[in-house]
């Protein structure tokens, strides 16, 4: 079973920041938080991952709370092409690596 | 940049037939994963291979089998197809097991009639 809880859907205005929350209250010390997204029936796409420190790359920022029980994915300037289902996945680093997808958040970016 | 290649992209089969899906990972990637995504569902992990050996197994039916070959490409063999096997099948590859991001292919859409 997925170890994460995400809102089923969110809207965001084009050009604004999209903040996608994820709860993972049972996360273990060796588990990482990964974010992937899936644009309509395409293969999922990796966005970012982190253990306990905040992370930033060219696509997004990941903010993990100090107790690691929740995190927020931030898309700083959402565009229409960011409309997708966003999955927050918790998985042990260095393990088999298979991803357990939960329900995800359907983000709709509107003009 | 090279991506994961899956073939065929679309496949139509009758019930009780067999199907073979192929996956060509990104060059130098030694780990391959297979996922199944039914209509309106989220992707479900099926099976993975690391260095040509089965690494982990998820909710893969006994009617399905898979292997990774010496050139690291992988094949998913599906027998006695059922209507419920209609789905998108994604293959993903990573540079090595566990630590790295997975790169997904475009998927094979299997329709069982």
Short mmCIF file of C-alpha atoms in Angstrom, two decimals:
data_model
loop_
_atom_site.label_atom_id
_atom_site.label_comp_id
_atom_site.label_asym_id
_atom_site.label_seq_id
_atom_site.Cartn_x
_atom_site.Cartn_y
_atom_site.Cartn_z
CA UNK A 1 0.00 0.00 0.00
CA UNK A 2 1.07 3.54 -0.71
CA UNK A 3 2.51 5.31 2.29
CA UNK A 4 1.45 8.77 1.21
CA UNK A 5 -1.68 10.91 1.19
CA UNK A 6 -2.28 13.62 -1.39
CA UNK A 7 -5.28 15.77 -2.26
CA UNK A 8 -7.04 14.32 -5.31
CA UNK A 9 -7.05 17.55 -7.28
CA UNK A 10 -5.79 21.13 -7.28
CA UNK A 11 -6.07 24.13 -9.57
CA UNK A 12 -3.41 26.73 -10.23
CA UNK A 13 -3.36 29.88 -12.34
CA UNK A 14 -0.79 29.99 -15.11
CA UNK A 15 2.35 31.84 -14.03
CA UNK A 16 1.66 31.34 -10.34
CA UNK A 17 3.42 28.95 -8.01
CA UNK A 18 1.84 25.55 -7.58
CA UNK A 19 2.27 24.06 -4.11
CA UNK A 20 1.43 20.36 -3.91
CA UNK A 21 1.28 18.84 -0.42
CA UNK A 22 1.99 15.26 0.60
CA UNK A 23 1.59 13.55 3.95
CA UNK A 24 3.87 10.63 4.80
CA UNK A 25 3.49 10.35 8.56
CA UNK A 26 4.87 6.78 8.75
CA UNK A 27 8.07 7.50 6.84
CA UNK A 28 11.13 5.64 8.11
CA UNK A 29 14.57 7.09 8.63
CA UNK A 30 16.04 5.53 5.49
CA UNK A 31 13.16 6.39 3.20
CA UNK A 32 13.35 9.08 0.56
CA UNK A 33 10.53 11.22 -0.81
CA UNK A 34 10.28 11.09 -4.60
CA UNK A 35 8.01 13.10 -6.86
CA UNK A 36 6.98 11.97 -10.33
CA UNK A 37 4.35 13.32 -12.64
CA UNK A 38 2.34 11.79 -15.45
CA UNK A 39 1.05 13.91 -18.28
CA UNK A 40 -2.01 12.29 -19.80
CA UNK A 41 -1.13 8.62 -20.52
CA UNK A 42 2.56 9.38 -21.08
CA UNK A 43 5.21 7.58 -19.08
CA UNK A 44 5.72 9.05 -15.61
CA UNK A 45 8.48 11.63 -15.39
CA UNK A 46 10.88 12.07 -12.48
CA UNK A 47 10.80 15.53 -10.89
CA UNK A 48 12.86 15.57 -7.70
CA UNK A 49 13.66 13.61 -4.56
CA UNK A 50 15.02 14.25 -1.09
CA UNK A 51 15.77 12.68 2.27
CA UNK A 52 15.52 15.46 4.83
CA UNK A 53 17.01 18.59 3.35
CA UNK A 54 15.14 20.86 1.00
CA UNK A 55 16.05 20.29 -2.62
CA UNK A 56 15.83 22.39 -5.77
CA UNK A 57 16.44 21.61 -9.40
CA UNK A 58 15.51 23.17 -12.71
CA UNK A 59 11.97 21.81 -12.51
CA UNK A 60 10.88 22.28 -8.93
CA UNK A 61 11.66 22.66 -5.24
CA UNK A 62 10.97 20.11 -2.55
CA UNK A 63 10.34 21.26 0.99
CA UNK A 64 10.42 18.51 3.66
CA UNK A 65 9.27 19.31 7.19
CA UNK A 66 11.73 18.86 10.00
CA UNK A 67 9.88 15.81 11.35
CA UNK A 68 9.76 14.45 7.76
CA UNK A 69 6.08 13.62 8.08
CA UNK A 70 5.05 15.83 5.20
CA UNK A 71 6.49 17.59 2.19
CA UNK A 72 5.52 20.14 -0.45
CA UNK A 73 6.45 20.16 -4.11
CA UNK A 74 6.68 23.67 -5.50
CA UNK A 75 6.48 24.49 -9.19
CA UNK A 76 7.57 28.14 -9.12
CA UNK A 77 5.87 29.36 -12.30
CA UNK A 78 3.27 26.89 -13.47
CA UNK A 79 2.51 26.65 -17.17
CA UNK A 80 -0.28 24.88 -19.03
CA UNK A 81 2.19 22.08 -19.80
CA UNK A 82 2.47 21.35 -16.09
CA UNK A 83 -1.09 20.02 -16.06
CA UNK A 84 -0.60 16.42 -14.94
CA UNK A 85 -1.07 13.92 -12.13
CA UNK A 86 1.65 14.40 -9.53
CA UNK A 87 2.73 11.41 -7.43
CA UNK A 88 4.51 11.63 -4.10
CA UNK A 89 6.29 8.32 -3.42
CA UNK A 90 8.18 7.18 -0.35
CA UNK A 91 10.77 4.48 -0.90
CA UNK A 92 13.95 3.27 0.79
CA UNK A 93 17.08 4.44 -0.93
CA UNK A 94 19.35 1.68 -2.19
CA UNK A 95 16.59 -0.92 -2.17
CA UNK A 96 15.06 -2.63 -5.17
CA UNK A 97 13.85 0.78 -6.23
CA UNK A 98 10.42 -0.18 -7.48
CA UNK A 99 7.94 2.67 -7.16
CA UNK A 100 4.65 2.24 -5.33
CA UNK A 101 2.29 4.77 -6.85
CA UNK A 102 -0.58 6.10 -4.74
CA UNK A 103 -3.53 8.12 -5.97
CA UNK A 104 -1.64 11.30 -6.77
CA UNK A 105 -2.88 14.87 -7.23
CA UNK A 106 -4.40 15.97 -10.51
CA UNK A 107 -3.03 19.48 -11.03
CA UNK A 108 -4.91 21.62 -13.52
CA UNK A 109 -3.13 24.80 -14.61
CA UNK A 110 -5.60 27.30 -15.98
CA UNK A 111 -4.94 30.35 -18.17
CA UNK B 1 19.36 12.22 -25.38
CA UNK B 2 18.48 8.57 -25.79
CA UNK B 3 15.28 7.46 -24.13
CA UNK B 4 13.66 4.18 -23.20
CA UNK B 5 12.21 2.47 -26.24
CA UNK B 6 9.19 0.23 -26.06
CA UNK B 7 7.71 -1.86 -28.83
CA UNK B 8 5.15 -2.24 -30.06
CA UNK B 9 3.38 0.97 -29.06
CA UNK B 10 -0.03 -0.54 -29.63
CA UNK B 11 -1.11 -4.16 -29.60
CA UNK B 12 -4.49 -5.77 -30.05
CA UNK B 13 -4.99 -9.39 -29.04
CA UNK B 14 -7.85 -11.79 -28.55
CA UNK B 15 -8.64 -13.50 -25.27
CA UNK B 16 -6.42 -16.50 -24.53
CA UNK B 17 -3.75 -15.32 -26.97
CA UNK B 18 -0.18 -14.48 -26.00
CA UNK B 19 1.67 -11.17 -26.25
CA UNK B 20 5.30 -10.13 -25.97
CA UNK B 21 6.27 -6.59 -25.06
CA UNK B 22 9.80 -5.36 -25.53
CA UNK B 23 11.80 -2.72 -23.70
CA UNK B 24 15.16 -1.22 -24.65
CA UNK B 25 16.66 0.72 -21.73
CA UNK B 26 18.79 3.82 -21.98
CA UNK B 27 22.40 2.84 -22.83
CA UNK B 28 24.47 1.96 -19.73
CA UNK B 29 21.36 1.48 -17.61
CA UNK B 30 21.48 -1.94 -15.98
CA UNK B 31 18.10 -1.94 -14.22
CA UNK B 32 14.71 -2.35 -15.84
CA UNK B 33 11.26 -2.08 -14.26
CA UNK B 34 7.83 -3.02 -15.64
CA UNK B 35 4.61 -1.29 -14.60
CA UNK B 36 0.99 -1.86 -15.56
CA UNK B 37 -1.59 0.93 -15.65
CA UNK B 38 -5.22 -0.07 -16.14
CA UNK B 39 -7.84 2.41 -17.40
CA UNK B 40 -8.30 5.17 -14.84
CA UNK B 41 -5.82 3.48 -12.50
CA UNK B 42 -2.41 4.41 -11.17
CA UNK B 43 0.70 2.56 -12.33
CA UNK B 44 1.31 -0.75 -10.53
CA UNK B 45 4.75 -2.30 -10.25
CA UNK B 46 5.06 -5.72 -11.87
CA UNK B 47 8.68 -6.85 -11.87
CA UNK B 48 12.24 -5.55 -12.07
CA UNK B 49 15.63 -6.79 -13.23
CA UNK B 50 19.12 -5.80 -12.22
CA UNK B 51 22.13 -7.01 -14.19
CA UNK B 52 19.97 -9.58 -16.00
CA UNK B 53 18.67 -11.14 -12.78
CA UNK B 54 15.18 -10.71 -11.38
CA UNK B 55 15.42 -8.15 -8.62
CA UNK B 56 11.93 -7.70 -7.23
CA UNK B 57 8.44 -8.90 -7.95
CA UNK B 58 5.19 -7.03 -7.48
CA UNK B 59 1.64 -7.87 -8.46
CA UNK B 60 2.55 -9.81 -11.57
CA UNK B 61 0.13 -12.61 -12.52
CA UNK B 62 1.54 -16.11 -12.90
CA UNK B 63 0.50 -15.97 -16.56
CA UNK B 64 3.14 -13.28 -17.08
CA UNK B 65 6.87 -13.82 -17.24
CA UNK B 66 9.75 -11.56 -18.02
CA UNK B 67 13.48 -11.61 -18.51
CA UNK B 68 16.40 -9.32 -19.17
CA UNK B 69 18.83 -10.29 -21.87
CA UNK B 70 22.61 -9.92 -22.21
CA UNK B 71 22.20 -6.60 -24.04
CA UNK B 72 19.99 -5.42 -21.12
CA UNK B 73 16.81 -5.25 -23.12
CA UNK B 74 13.82 -6.85 -21.46
CA UNK B 75 10.74 -8.70 -22.63
CA UNK B 76 7.42 -9.17 -20.85
CA UNK B 77 5.61 -12.29 -21.97
CA UNK B 78 1.90 -12.53 -21.32
CA UNK B 79 -0.07 -15.72 -21.93
CA UNK B 80 -3.74 -16.70 -21.74
CA UNK B 81 -4.68 -13.05 -22.08
CA UNK B 82 -7.79 -11.85 -20.29
CA UNK B 83 -9.93 -8.78 -20.86
CA UNK B 84 -8.58 -7.35 -17.61
CA UNK B 85 -5.06 -7.35 -19.01
CA UNK B 86 -6.01 -4.42 -21.23
CA UNK B 87 -3.77 -1.64 -19.98
CA UNK B 88 -0.80 0.58 -20.60
CA UNK B 89 2.45 -1.22 -19.88
CA UNK B 90 5.40 0.99 -19.02
CA UNK B 91 9.00 0.02 -18.90
CA UNK B 92 11.47 2.15 -16.98
CA UNK B 93 15.22 2.00 -16.65
CA UNK B 94 17.71 3.40 -14.19
CA UNK B 95 21.49 3.68 -14.08
CA UNK B 96 21.61 1.27 -11.19
CA UNK B 97 19.25 -0.38 -8.76
CA UNK B 98 17.48 1.69 -6.16
CA UNK B 99 19.35 4.96 -5.98
CA UNK B 100 18.61 6.66 -9.22
CA UNK B 101 15.65 8.21 -10.92
CA UNK B 102 13.71 5.97 -13.23
CA UNK B 103 13.28 6.96 -16.85
CA UNK B 104 10.01 5.75 -18.28
CA UNK B 105 9.28 4.74 -21.84
CA UNK B 106 6.20 5.85 -23.76
CA UNK B 107 4.37 2.65 -22.94
CA UNK B 108 2.67 -0.12 -24.88
CA UNK B 109 -1.11 0.03 -25.02
CA UNK B 110 -2.45 -3.52 -24.97
CA UNK B 111 -6.07 -4.10 -25.86
CA UNK B 112 -7.55 -7.56 -25.32
CA UNK B 113 -10.79 -8.23 -27.19
#
